[in-house]
Amino acid sequence: MTQQKQHSSRWSKQLAASAMALALTSGMSLAQAAETIKVGVLHSLSGTMAISETTLKDTVLMMVEEQNKAGGLLGKKLEPVVVDPASDWPLFAEKARELLEKEQVDVIFGCWTSVSRKSVLPVVEELNGLLFYPVQYEGEESSKNVFYTGAAPNQQAIPAVDYLMGEEGVERWVLAGTDYVYPRTTNKILEAYLKTAGVADEDIMISYTPFGHSDWQTIVSDIKKFGEAGKKTAVVSTINGDANVPFYKELANQGIAAEDIPVVAFSVGEEELSGFDTAPLVGHLAAWNYFQSADSELNEEFIGAWQSFIGSEERVTNDPMEATYIGFKMWAEAVEKAGSVEVDSVRDAMYGITVPNLTGGYAVMNTNHHLTKPVLIGEIQADGQFDVVWQTAGGVIGDAWTDHLPESANLVADWTAPISCGNFNITTSQCSGQNY
Amino acid sequence: MKTMLNKLLGLVGLVVLSFGVLADDWQQAASGLTGKSSNHKLAAIEAMLEFDDPRNAVALQGMLDAELYYVKADRQLVIATKSGRSFLLTDLQGESLGEVAKSKIKRITVNNRIRREIRSGLAMMALAGPDEDARFSAVRSLMANVEAEQLPLVEQRLVAETSAKVQDKLRELQAIILLENGDDAQRQSSAEFLGGRMDAPSRNALLRAQSDEQNAEVLAAINESVARNQQLLKLNRAAENLYFGLSLGAVLLLAAVGLAITFGVMGVINMAHGEMIMLGAYTTYVVQQLMPGHIELSLVVAIPAAFLVSGAMGVLIERGIIRFLYGRPLETLLATFGLSLVLQQLVRSIFGPLNQAVITPQWLSGSLEINGVLALTYNRLYIIIFSFMVVAALWLLISKTFFGLQVRAVTQNRAMANAMGIRSSWVDAMTFGLGSGVAGIAGVALSQLTNVGPNLGQNYIIDSFMVVVFGGVGNLFGTVVAAMTLGVANKLAEPFTGAVLAKILVLVFIILFIQKRPRGMFALKGRMVED
């Protein structure tokens, strides 16, 4: 019964939509309709992820607006098509299909969580779409139809651990994360990495918590006990979004200061901190490829443009925004280079394209669909911003398949001939073809 | 006289500096602070501490507070505080240097390594200072990083120290040093002294000594102290766990107690209960925005404000929606669920989708230290006390006042109550308002523990129903016992199973329990239950 109802409502929606489309095209000349290049935006505007993803939708809209002001692309205007997958993972696939089949978009910017990307993956591969994914993630993937402009684990997690080992002399590690695929995989990689660096089993503690966990007493007290052993201890946190506020509050209340046990986080950026009273967090760390405090002219321009686009001087910028910016600029350049928006020619034009980072230097798109970009470590300040305390000497090449896990150590991704494959096994010279 | 002289000296220094001719030795030492690398800064701090100069304290504290800047033009160190778009400068002697634009000065950034160095430098200075608490924590920070060279200093302080509390800590520090470096007799007495001391450095020192000690007699003393520590440690850890459980229970109790009235007493399945909590939390935020200078007081104001806001909303909901749906639980459930979405969206439209920063007052931060292992965090402590106060007040209201009498009369036999002249519809509205208002108060407390965002309520609605059903519908006492049982059970399981599994285990336990006793732990008996 309910299913029928749903069916009929979807039917009527479709009917209404096609009627509207008819009305639109009859009112507009057909030639003009073909004059625009359609840019799909697939970010959640409602539900739990809306907090983070709405910002990225606005970033894409800002980039489109700027591009149009500069004359569009190939003499055509860009037209954004925004859909709302509502933080609902299966709906991401449906909406991606809608964008590609019905709206016929030429490119999609979208997704945040790994599970949403995994759900979109089969759709973009089947329909040969083009997806730009702007968020740091666990790696172990390279799809022909996706460009990953966020950090792979070797562009965030591993440099962060290196920093703590080198600069702070950390010998004991707590890997704390929310219980889902990104933290689990990242921690697996980190554990393997730490062990090869000579850290003993008893010096690693791993703990997982549910989404939105708010009672951190036991875990923080465990961390405190773990840190009392006399060796310098640090926490590597893959705790997601909301759960961070009560976690840091509990740390402060139980008297754990950043000088004693620093926490380095991979999911805490400027935007997350804007909901914090950051005074007790000063000194805790985050590893990203971008901080708003980065000192460069380009960055100042970007922040200015963003704040005037959104109409508030309070709004902050963050790393996934920079990744969106780089992805969009690269795509626009590739389209110009290819002289067409056709997916296969744009993809070929993407390789080796460079775009200036907002933090200085250039980002390069590699043939494994990941970027080369610098890694920065920042310390939280009382004003909710980060002070950059360390950064890699040059760019770090994004590694699709980590070398620190046995199952992916001999996999490489290279989408140019003669390999043309996202998961080429260098010992068997086979492609498994499996990304999901 | 001395300050006058200081000022005069400072003025002279300033004049000299501004002519860019000469800098005194201290300034020479501190000049490394304006360098880029952390190694330069660390070296500078070490060099500065060679001097017994009042500027040290100002500069170090300024670095910690992110207020130490240098003027780009002449590299002079200044304390800068923001005022509007520009910065007010004072030099390290407290002389005002006027206002400059942000581009003229640069902040001296510190990282954790430098911060650690600063703190130990400040601790050394505080060791002979006038403030007892500062001296105490100075000794403690020395304990975290024990070095044998500190012994003469410690012994010198032991003689000069007047406070018994600080003296005791100094003796502990002395024992730690002697346990490693003293002769047989000193080691033995140190080992005995350190038995029963719960601070981590003391415990670790004993454990280290246990594996290194050669002398059999001393070893025996060490072993005895270690065993004693182990036992005390176990006891303290158990107490800590119990405290965690109670505090989780108190949070559950606060979240559920409003529901115990709307659902328990009135029988309304109110899915918008969580949003009443959220409204209370947002009220706290608004109150803090309205009285920015009085954060310490804001919570006291927020409690009645949240009660009124959520309570008024509750009355509105009851009059507008729920009264038409009495006796139709399924419709009530759907209507209130829809209402919860509306309220969430309303808050999202007014305040935006991002979480709001509710500031924690000073008196709610930090913890009450019982000993080196056991520390009770103040926010949780106050919430435990607060939750019991709320329940006690509610109980008094329901069982001792005329309004409470009316509420009980209406729930027990509506027709009879009507016949006695009680306006039952008015009582319904007030009761629902009361339940919602109490939920609002819970929101004030939760704003101190978790995120204040549109989804706040959703995280607590399931737990709240769980507690009320488990405790027995319609029974305030049952709700208290249920909340505490679930809290403690969850926290006792967590160290063994991890947070994820502990939550699942508690749920499974409740499902099984409800199979056995569908009416919960303390079921109401009597006629009204039958209908």
Coordinates of N, CA and C in Angstrom, one line a residue, chain B residues 158-350:
Chain B
L158 N 61.9 23.5 51.0 CA 61.3 22.8 52.1 C 61.5 23.6 53.4
V159 N 62.6 24.2 53.6 CA 62.9 25.0 54.8 C 62.1 26.3 54.8
A160 N 62.0 26.9 53.6 CA 61.4 28.2 53.5 C 59.8 28.1 53.5
E161 N 59.3 27.0 53.1 CA 57.9 26.8 52.8 C 57.1 26.9 54.1
T162 N 56.0 27.6 54.1 CA 55.2 27.7 55.3 C 53.9 26.9 55.3
S163 N 53.4 26.7 54.1 CA 52.1 26.0 53.9 C 52.3 24.5 54.0
A164 N 51.5 23.8 54.9 CA 51.7 22.4 55.1 C 51.4 21.6 53.8
K165 N 50.4 22.1 53.1 CA 50.0 21.4 51.8 C 51.2 21.4 50.8
V166 N 51.8 22.5 50.7 CA 52.9 22.6 49.7 C 54.1 21.9 50.2
Q167 N 54.3 21.9 51.5 CA 55.4 21.2 52.1 C 55.3 19.7 51.9
D168 N 54.1 19.2 52.0 CA 53.9 17.8 51.8 C 54.2 17.4 50.4
K169 N 53.8 18.3 49.4 CA 54.1 18.0 48.0 C 55.6 18.0 47.8
L170 N 56.3 19.0 48.4 CA 57.7 19.1 48.2 C 58.4 17.9 48.8
R171 N 57.9 17.4 49.9 CA 58.5 16.2 50.5 C 58.3 15.0 49.5
E172 N 57.2 15.0 48.9 CA 56.9 13.9 47.9 C 57.9 14.0 46.7
L173 N 58.1 15.2 46.3 CA 59.1 15.4 45.2 C 60.5 15.0 45.6
Q174 N 60.8 15.4 46.9 CA 62.1 15.0 47.4 C 62.3 13.5 47.5
A175 N 61.2 12.8 47.9 CA 61.2 11.3 48.0 C 61.5 10.7 46.6
I176 N 60.8 11.3 45.6 CA 61.0 10.7 44.3 C 62.4 10.8 43.8
I177 N 63.0 12.0 44.1 CA 64.4 12.1 43.7 C 65.3 11.2 44.5
L178 N 65.1 11.1 45.8 CA 66.0 10.3 46.7 C 65.8 8.8 46.4
L179 N 64.6 8.4 46.0 CA 64.3 7.0 45.7 C 65.3 6.5 44.6
E180 N 65.6 7.4 43.7 CA 66.5 7.0 42.7 C 68.0 7.3 43.0
N181 N 68.2 8.4 43.7 CA 69.6 8.8 43.9 C 70.2 8.7 45.3
G182 N 69.3 8.4 46.3 CA 69.7 8.5 47.7 C 70.5 7.3 48.1
D183 N 71.0 7.3 49.4 CA 71.7 6.1 50.0 C 70.6 5.1 50.4
D184 N 71.0 4.0 51.0 CA 70.1 2.9 51.4 C 69.0 3.4 52.3
A185 N 69.4 4.1 53.3 CA 68.4 4.6 54.3 C 67.4 5.6 53.7
Q186 N 68.0 6.5 52.9 CA 67.1 7.5 52.2 C 66.1 6.8 51.2
R187 N 66.6 5.8 50.5 CA 65.8 5.1 49.6 C 64.6 4.4 50.3
Q188 N 65.0 3.7 51.4 CA 64.0 3.0 52.2 C 63.0 3.9 52.7
S189 N 63.3 5.0 53.3 CA 62.3 5.9 53.9 C 61.5 6.6 52.7
S190 N 62.1 6.8 51.6 CA 61.4 7.4 50.4 C 60.4 6.4 50.0
A191 N 60.8 5.1 49.9 CA 59.8 4.1 49.4 C 58.6 4.0 50.4
E192 N 58.9 4.1 51.7 CA 57.8 4.0 52.6 C 56.9 5.3 52.5
F193 N 57.6 6.4 52.3 CA 56.8 7.7 52.2 C 55.9 7.7 51.0
L194 N 56.4 7.1 49.9 CA 55.6 7.1 48.6 C 54.5 6.1 48.6
G195 N 54.4 5.2 49.5 CA 53.3 4.2 49.6 C 52.0 5.0 49.8
G196 N 51.0 4.7 49.0 CA 49.7 5.4 49.2 C 49.6 6.7 48.6
R197 N 50.7 7.2 47.9 CA 50.6 8.4 47.1 C 50.1 8.1 45.7
M198 N 49.0 8.8 45.3 CA 48.4 8.4 44.1 C 48.8 9.2 42.9
D199 N 49.6 10.2 43.0 CA 50.1 10.9 41.8 C 50.9 10.0 40.9
A200 N 50.7 10.2 39.6 CA 51.4 9.3 38.7 C 52.9 9.3 38.8
P201 N 53.6 10.4 39.0 CA 55.0 10.4 39.1 C 55.5 9.5 40.2
S202 N 54.8 9.6 41.4 CA 55.2 8.8 42.5 C 55.0 7.3 42.3
R203 N 53.9 7.0 41.7 CA 53.6 5.6 41.4 C 54.6 5.0 40.4
N204 N 54.9 5.9 39.4 CA 55.9 5.4 38.4 C 57.3 5.3 38.9
A205 N 57.6 6.2 39.9 CA 58.9 6.2 40.5 C 59.1 4.9 41.2
L206 N 58.1 4.5 42.0 CA 58.1 3.2 42.7 C 58.3 2.0 41.8
L207 N 57.5 2.0 40.7 CA 57.6 0.9 39.7 C 58.9 0.8 39.1
R208 N 59.5 2.0 38.8 CA 60.8 2.0 38.2 C 61.8 1.4 39.2
A209 N 61.7 1.9 40.5 CA 62.7 1.5 41.5 C 62.5 0.0 41.8
Q210 N 61.3 -0.5 41.6 CA 61.1 -2.0 41.9 C 62.0 -2.8 41.0
S211 N 62.1 -2.4 39.7 CA 62.9 -3.3 38.8 C 64.4 -3.0 38.9
D212 N 64.8 -1.8 39.5 CA 66.2 -1.5 39.6 C 66.9 -1.8 40.9
E213 N 66.1 -2.0 42.0 CA 66.6 -2.0 43.3 C 67.4 -3.3 43.6
Q214 N 68.6 -3.1 44.2 CA 69.5 -4.3 44.6 C 69.3 -4.7 46.0
N215 N 69.2 -3.7 46.9 CA 69.2 -4.0 48.3 C 67.9 -4.6 48.7
A216 N 68.0 -5.8 49.4 CA 66.8 -6.6 49.7 C 65.9 -5.9 50.6
E217 N 66.4 -5.2 51.6 CA 65.6 -4.6 52.6 C 64.8 -3.4 52.0
V218 N 65.5 -2.6 51.2 CA 64.8 -1.5 50.5 C 63.7 -2.1 49.5
L219 N 64.1 -3.2 48.8 CA 63.2 -3.8 47.9 C 61.9 -4.2 48.6
A220 N 62.0 -4.7 49.8 CA 60.9 -5.2 50.5 C 59.9 -4.0 50.8
A221 N 60.6 -2.9 51.2 CA 59.8 -1.6 51.4 C 59.1 -1.2 50.2
I222 N 59.8 -1.2 49.1 CA 59.2 -0.8 47.8 C 58.1 -1.7 47.4
N223 N 58.3 -3.0 47.5 CA 57.2 -4.0 47.2 C 56.0 -3.7 48.0
E224 N 56.2 -3.4 49.3 CA 55.0 -3.2 50.1 C 54.2 -2.0 49.7
S225 N 55.0 -0.9 49.4 CA 54.4 0.4 48.9 C 53.7 0.2 47.6
V226 N 54.3 -0.6 46.7 CA 53.7 -0.8 45.4 C 52.3 -1.6 45.5
A227 N 52.4 -2.6 46.4 CA 51.2 -3.4 46.6 C 50.1 -2.5 47.2
R228 N 50.5 -1.6 48.1 CA 49.5 -0.7 48.7 C 48.9 0.2 47.7
N229 N 49.8 0.7 46.8 CA 49.3 1.6 45.8 C 48.3 0.9 44.8
Q230 N 48.7 -0.3 44.5 CA 47.8 -1.1 43.6 C 46.4 -1.2 44.1
Q231 N 46.4 -1.5 45.4 CA 45.1 -1.7 46.0 C 44.3 -0.4 46.1
L232 N 45.0 0.7 46.5 CA 44.3 2.0 46.5 C 43.8 2.4 45.1
L233 N 44.7 2.1 44.1 CA 44.4 2.4 42.7 C 43.1 1.7 42.3
K234 N 43.0 0.4 42.6 CA 41.8 -0.3 42.3 C 40.5 0.3 42.9
L235 N 40.7 0.7 44.1 CA 39.5 1.3 44.9 C 39.1 2.6 44.2
N236 N 40.1 3.4 43.9 CA 39.9 4.7 43.3 C 39.3 4.6 41.9
R237 N 39.8 3.6 41.2 CA 39.2 3.4 39.8 C 37.8 3.0 39.9
A238 N 37.5 2.1 40.9 CA 36.1 1.7 41.0 C 35.2 2.9 41.4
A239 N 35.7 3.8 42.3 CA 34.9 4.9 42.7 C 34.7 5.9 41.5
E240 N 35.8 6.0 40.7 CA 35.7 6.8 39.5 C 34.6 6.3 38.6
N241 N 34.6 5.0 38.3 CA 33.6 4.4 37.4 C 32.2 4.6 37.9
L242 N 32.1 4.5 39.2 CA 30.8 4.7 39.8 C 30.3 6.1 39.6
Y243 N 31.2 7.1 39.8 CA 30.9 8.5 39.6 C 30.5 8.7 38.1
F244 N 31.3 8.1 37.2 CA 30.9 8.3 35.8 C 29.5 7.8 35.5
G245 N 29.2 6.6 36.1 CA 27.9 6.0 36.0 C 26.8 6.9 36.5
L246 N 27.0 7.4 37.7 CA 26.0 8.3 38.3 C 25.8 9.5 37.5
S247 N 26.9 10.1 37.0 CA 26.7 11.3 36.2 C 26.0 11.1 34.9
L248 N 26.3 9.9 34.2 CA 25.5 9.6 33.0 C 24.1 9.4 33.4
G249 N 23.9 8.7 34.6 CA 22.5 8.5 35.1 C 21.8 9.8 35.3
A250 N 22.5 10.8 35.8 CA 21.9 12.1 36.1 C 21.5 12.8 34.8
V251 N 22.3 12.6 33.8 CA 22.0 13.2 32.5 C 20.7 12.6 31.9
L252 N 20.7 11.2 32.0 CA 19.5 10.5 31.6 C 18.3 10.9 32.4
L253 N 18.5 11.1 33.7 CA 17.4 11.4 34.5 C 16.8 12.8 34.1
L254 N 17.7 13.8 33.9 CA 17.3 15.1 33.6 C 16.5 15.1 32.3
A255 N 17.0 14.3 31.3 CA 16.4 14.3 30.0 C 15.0 13.6 30.1
A256 N 14.9 12.6 31.0 CA 13.7 11.8 31.0 C 12.6 12.3 32.0
V257 N 13.0 13.2 32.9 CA 12.1 13.5 34.0 C 10.9 14.3 33.5
G258 N 11.1 15.1 32.5 CA 10.0 15.8 31.9 C 9.0 14.9 31.2
L259 N 9.6 13.9 30.5 CA 8.8 12.9 29.8 C 8.1 12.0 30.8
A260 N 8.7 11.8 32.0 CA 8.0 11.0 33.0 C 6.6 11.7 33.3
I261 N 6.5 13.0 33.1 CA 5.3 13.7 33.4 C 4.4 13.6 32.2
T262 N 4.9 14.1 31.0 CA 4.0 14.1 29.9 C 3.6 12.7 29.4
F263 N 4.5 11.8 29.4 CA 4.2 10.5 29.0 C 3.8 9.6 30.2
G264 N 4.5 9.7 31.3 CA 4.2 8.9 32.4 C 2.9 9.2 33.1
V265 N 2.7 10.5 33.4 CA 1.5 10.8 34.1 C 0.3 11.0 33.2
M266 N 0.5 11.7 32.0 CA -0.6 12.1 31.2 C -0.8 11.0 30.1
G267 N 0.2 10.2 29.8 CA 0.0 9.2 28.8 C 0.2 9.7 27.3
V268 N 0.7 10.9 27.2 CA 0.9 11.4 25.8 C 2.3 11.0 25.3
I269 N 2.2 10.3 24.1 CA 3.5 9.9 23.5 C 4.0 11.1 22.8
N270 N 4.9 11.9 23.5 CA 5.4 13.1 23.0 C 6.7 13.0 22.3
M271 N 6.7 12.9 21.0 CA 8.0 12.8 20.2 C 8.7 14.1 20.1
A272 N 8.0 15.2 20.5 CA 8.7 16.5 20.4 C 9.4 16.8 21.8
H273 N 9.4 15.8 22.6 CA 10.0 16.1 24.0 C 11.5 16.5 23.8
G274 N 12.2 15.9 22.9 CA 13.6 16.2 22.7 C 13.8 17.7 22.3
E275 N 12.8 18.2 21.5 CA 12.9 19.6 21.0 C 12.6 20.5 22.1
M276 N 11.9 20.1 23.2 CA 11.7 21.0 24.3 C 13.1 21.2 25.0
I277 N 13.8 20.1 25.1 CA 15.2 20.1 25.6 C 16.0 21.1 24.8
M278 N 15.9 20.9 23.5 CA 16.7 21.8 22.6 C 16.3 23.3 22.8
L279 N 15.0 23.5 22.9 CA 14.6 24.9 23.1 C 15.3 25.5 24.4
G280 N 15.3 24.6 25.4 CA 16.0 25.1 26.7 C 17.4 25.4 26.5
A281 N 18.1 24.6 25.7 CA 19.6 24.8 25.4 C 19.7 26.1 24.6
Y282 N 18.9 26.3 23.6 CA 19.0 27.5 22.8 C 18.6 28.8 23.7
T283 N 17.7 28.6 24.7 CA 17.4 29.7 25.6 C 18.7 30.1 26.3
T284 N 19.4 29.1 26.8 CA 20.7 29.3 27.4 C 21.6 30.2 26.6
Y285 N 21.7 29.8 25.3 CA 22.5 30.5 24.3 C 22.1 32.0 24.2
V286 N 20.8 32.2 24.1 CA 20.2 33.5 23.9 C 20.5 34.4 25.2
V287 N 20.3 33.7 26.3 CA 20.5 34.4 27.6 C 22.0 34.9 27.7
Q288 N 22.9 34.0 27.3 CA 24.3 34.4 27.3 C 24.6 35.5 26.3
Q289 N 23.9 35.5 25.2 CA 24.1 36.6 24.2 C 23.6 37.9 24.8
L290 N 22.5 37.8 25.6 CA 21.9 39.0 26.1 C 22.7 39.6 27.3
M291 N 23.4 38.8 28.0 CA 24.2 39.3 29.1 C 25.7 38.9 29.0
P292 N 26.3 39.5 28.0 CA 27.7 39.1 27.7 C 28.7 39.3 28.8
G293 N 28.5 40.3 29.7 CA 29.4 40.5 30.8 C 29.3 39.6 32.0
H294 N 28.2 38.8 32.0 CA 27.9 38.1 33.2 C 27.7 36.6 32.9
I295 N 28.8 36.0 32.3 CA 28.7 34.6 31.9 C 28.5 33.7 33.2
E296 N 29.1 34.1 34.3 CA 29.1 33.3 35.5 C 27.6 33.2 36.0
L297 N 26.9 34.2 35.8 CA 25.5 34.3 36.3 C 24.5 33.7 35.3
S298 N 24.9 33.6 34.0 CA 24.0 33.4 32.9 C 23.1 32.1 33.1
L299 N 23.8 31.1 33.7 CA 23.0 29.8 33.8 C 21.9 29.9 34.9
V300 N 22.2 30.7 35.9 CA 21.2 30.9 36.9 C 19.9 31.6 36.3
V301 N 20.2 32.5 35.4 CA 19.1 33.2 34.8 C 18.5 32.3 33.7
A302 N 19.3 31.5 33.1 CA 18.8 30.6 32.0 C 17.8 29.6 32.5
I303 N 18.0 29.1 33.8 CA 17.1 28.0 34.3 C 15.6 28.4 34.3
P304 N 15.3 29.6 35.0 CA 13.8 30.0 34.9 C 13.4 30.4 33.5
A305 N 14.4 31.0 32.7 CA 14.0 31.4 31.4 C 13.7 30.2 30.5
A306 N 14.5 29.2 30.6 CA 14.3 28.0 29.8 C 13.0 27.3 30.2
F307 N 12.7 27.3 31.5 CA 11.5 26.7 32.0 C 10.3 27.4 31.4
L308 N 10.3 28.7 31.4 CA 9.2 29.5 30.8 C 9.1 29.3 29.3
V309 N 10.2 29.4 28.6 CA 10.1 29.2 27.1 C 9.6 27.8 26.7
S310 N 10.2 26.8 27.3 CA 9.7 25.5 26.9 C 8.3 25.2 27.5
G311 N 8.1 25.7 28.7 CA 6.8 25.5 29.3 C 5.7 26.1 28.4
A312 N 5.9 27.4 28.0 CA 4.9 28.1 27.2 C 4.7 27.3 25.9
M313 N 5.8 26.9 25.3 CA 5.7 26.1 24.1 C 4.9 24.8 24.3
G314 N 5.1 24.2 25.5 CA 4.3 23.0 25.8 C 2.8 23.3 25.9
V315 N 2.5 24.4 26.6 CA 1.1 24.8 26.8 C 0.5 25.0 25.4
L316 N 1.2 25.7 24.6 CA 0.8 26.0 23.2 C 0.5 24.7 22.4
I317 N 1.4 23.8 22.5 CA 1.3 22.5 21.8 C 0.0 21.8 22.3
E318 N -0.1 21.7 23.6 CA -1.2 21.0 24.2 C -2.5 21.6 23.8
R319 N -2.6 22.9 23.9 CA -3.9 23.6 23.5 C -4.1 23.5 22.0
G320 N -3.1 23.6 21.2 CA -3.2 23.7 19.8 C -3.4 22.3 19.1
I321 N -2.7 21.3 19.6 CA -2.7 20.0 18.9 C -3.2 18.9 19.8
I322 N -2.5 18.7 20.9 CA -2.6 17.4 21.6 C -4.0 17.2 22.2
R323 N -4.7 18.3 22.6 CA -6.0 18.1 23.2 C -7.0 17.5 22.3
F324 N -6.8 17.7 21.0 CA -7.7 17.1 20.0 C -7.4 15.6 19.8
L325 N -6.3 15.2 20.3 CA -5.9 13.8 20.0 C -5.9 12.9 21.2
Y326 N -6.4 13.3 22.4 CA -6.4 12.4 23.5 C -7.1 11.1 23.2
G327 N -6.5 10.0 23.7 CA -7.1 8.7 23.4 C -6.7 8.1 22.1
R328 N -6.0 8.8 21.3 CA -5.5 8.3 20.0 C -4.0 8.3 19.9
P329 N -3.4 7.3 20.5 CA -1.9 7.4 20.7 C -1.2 7.5 19.3
L330 N -1.7 6.7 18.4 CA -0.9 6.7 17.1 C -0.9 8.1 16.4
E331 N -2.1 8.7 16.4 CA -2.2 10.1 15.9 C -1.3 11.0 16.6
T332 N -1.3 10.9 18.0 CA -0.5 11.8 18.8 C 1.0 11.6 18.4
L333 N 1.4 10.3 18.3 CA 2.8 10.1 18.0 C 3.2 10.7 16.7
L334 N 2.3 10.6 15.6 CA 2.7 11.1 14.3 C 2.7 12.7 14.4
A335 N 1.6 13.2 15.0 CA 1.5 14.7 15.1 C 2.7 15.3 15.8
T336 N 3.1 14.7 17.0 CA 4.2 15.2 17.7 C 5.6 15.0 17.0
F337 N 5.6 13.9 16.3 CA 6.9 13.7 15.5 C 7.0 14.8 14.4
G338 N 5.9 15.0 13.7 CA 5.9 16.1 12.7 C 6.3 17.4 13.4
L339 N 5.7 17.7 14.5 CA 6.0 18.9 15.3 C 7.5 19.0 15.6
S340 N 8.1 17.9 15.9 CA 9.5 17.9 16.3 C 10.3 18.4 15.1
L341 N 9.9 17.9 13.9 CA 10.6 18.4 12.7 C 10.4 19.8 12.4
V342 N 9.2 20.3 12.7 CA 8.9 21.7 12.4 C 9.7 22.6 13.4
L343 N 9.8 22.1 14.6 CA 10.6 22.9 15.6 C 12.1 23.0 15.2
Q344 N 12.6 21.8 14.8 CA 14.0 21.8 14.4 C 14.3 22.7 13.3
Q345 N 13.3 22.7 12.3 CA 13.5 23.6 11.1 C 13.4 25.0 11.5
L346 N 12.5 25.3 12.5 CA 12.3 26.7 12.9 C 13.6 27.2 13.5
V347 N 14.2 26.4 14.4 CA 15.5 26.8 15.0 C 16.6 26.9 14.0
R348 N 16.6 26.0 13.0 CA 17.6 26.1 11.9 C 17.4 27.4 11.1
S349 N 16.1 27.8 10.9 CA 15.9 29.1 10.2 C 16.3 30.3 11.0
I350 N 16.1 30.3 12.3 CA 16.4 31.4 13.1 C 17.9 31.5 13.4

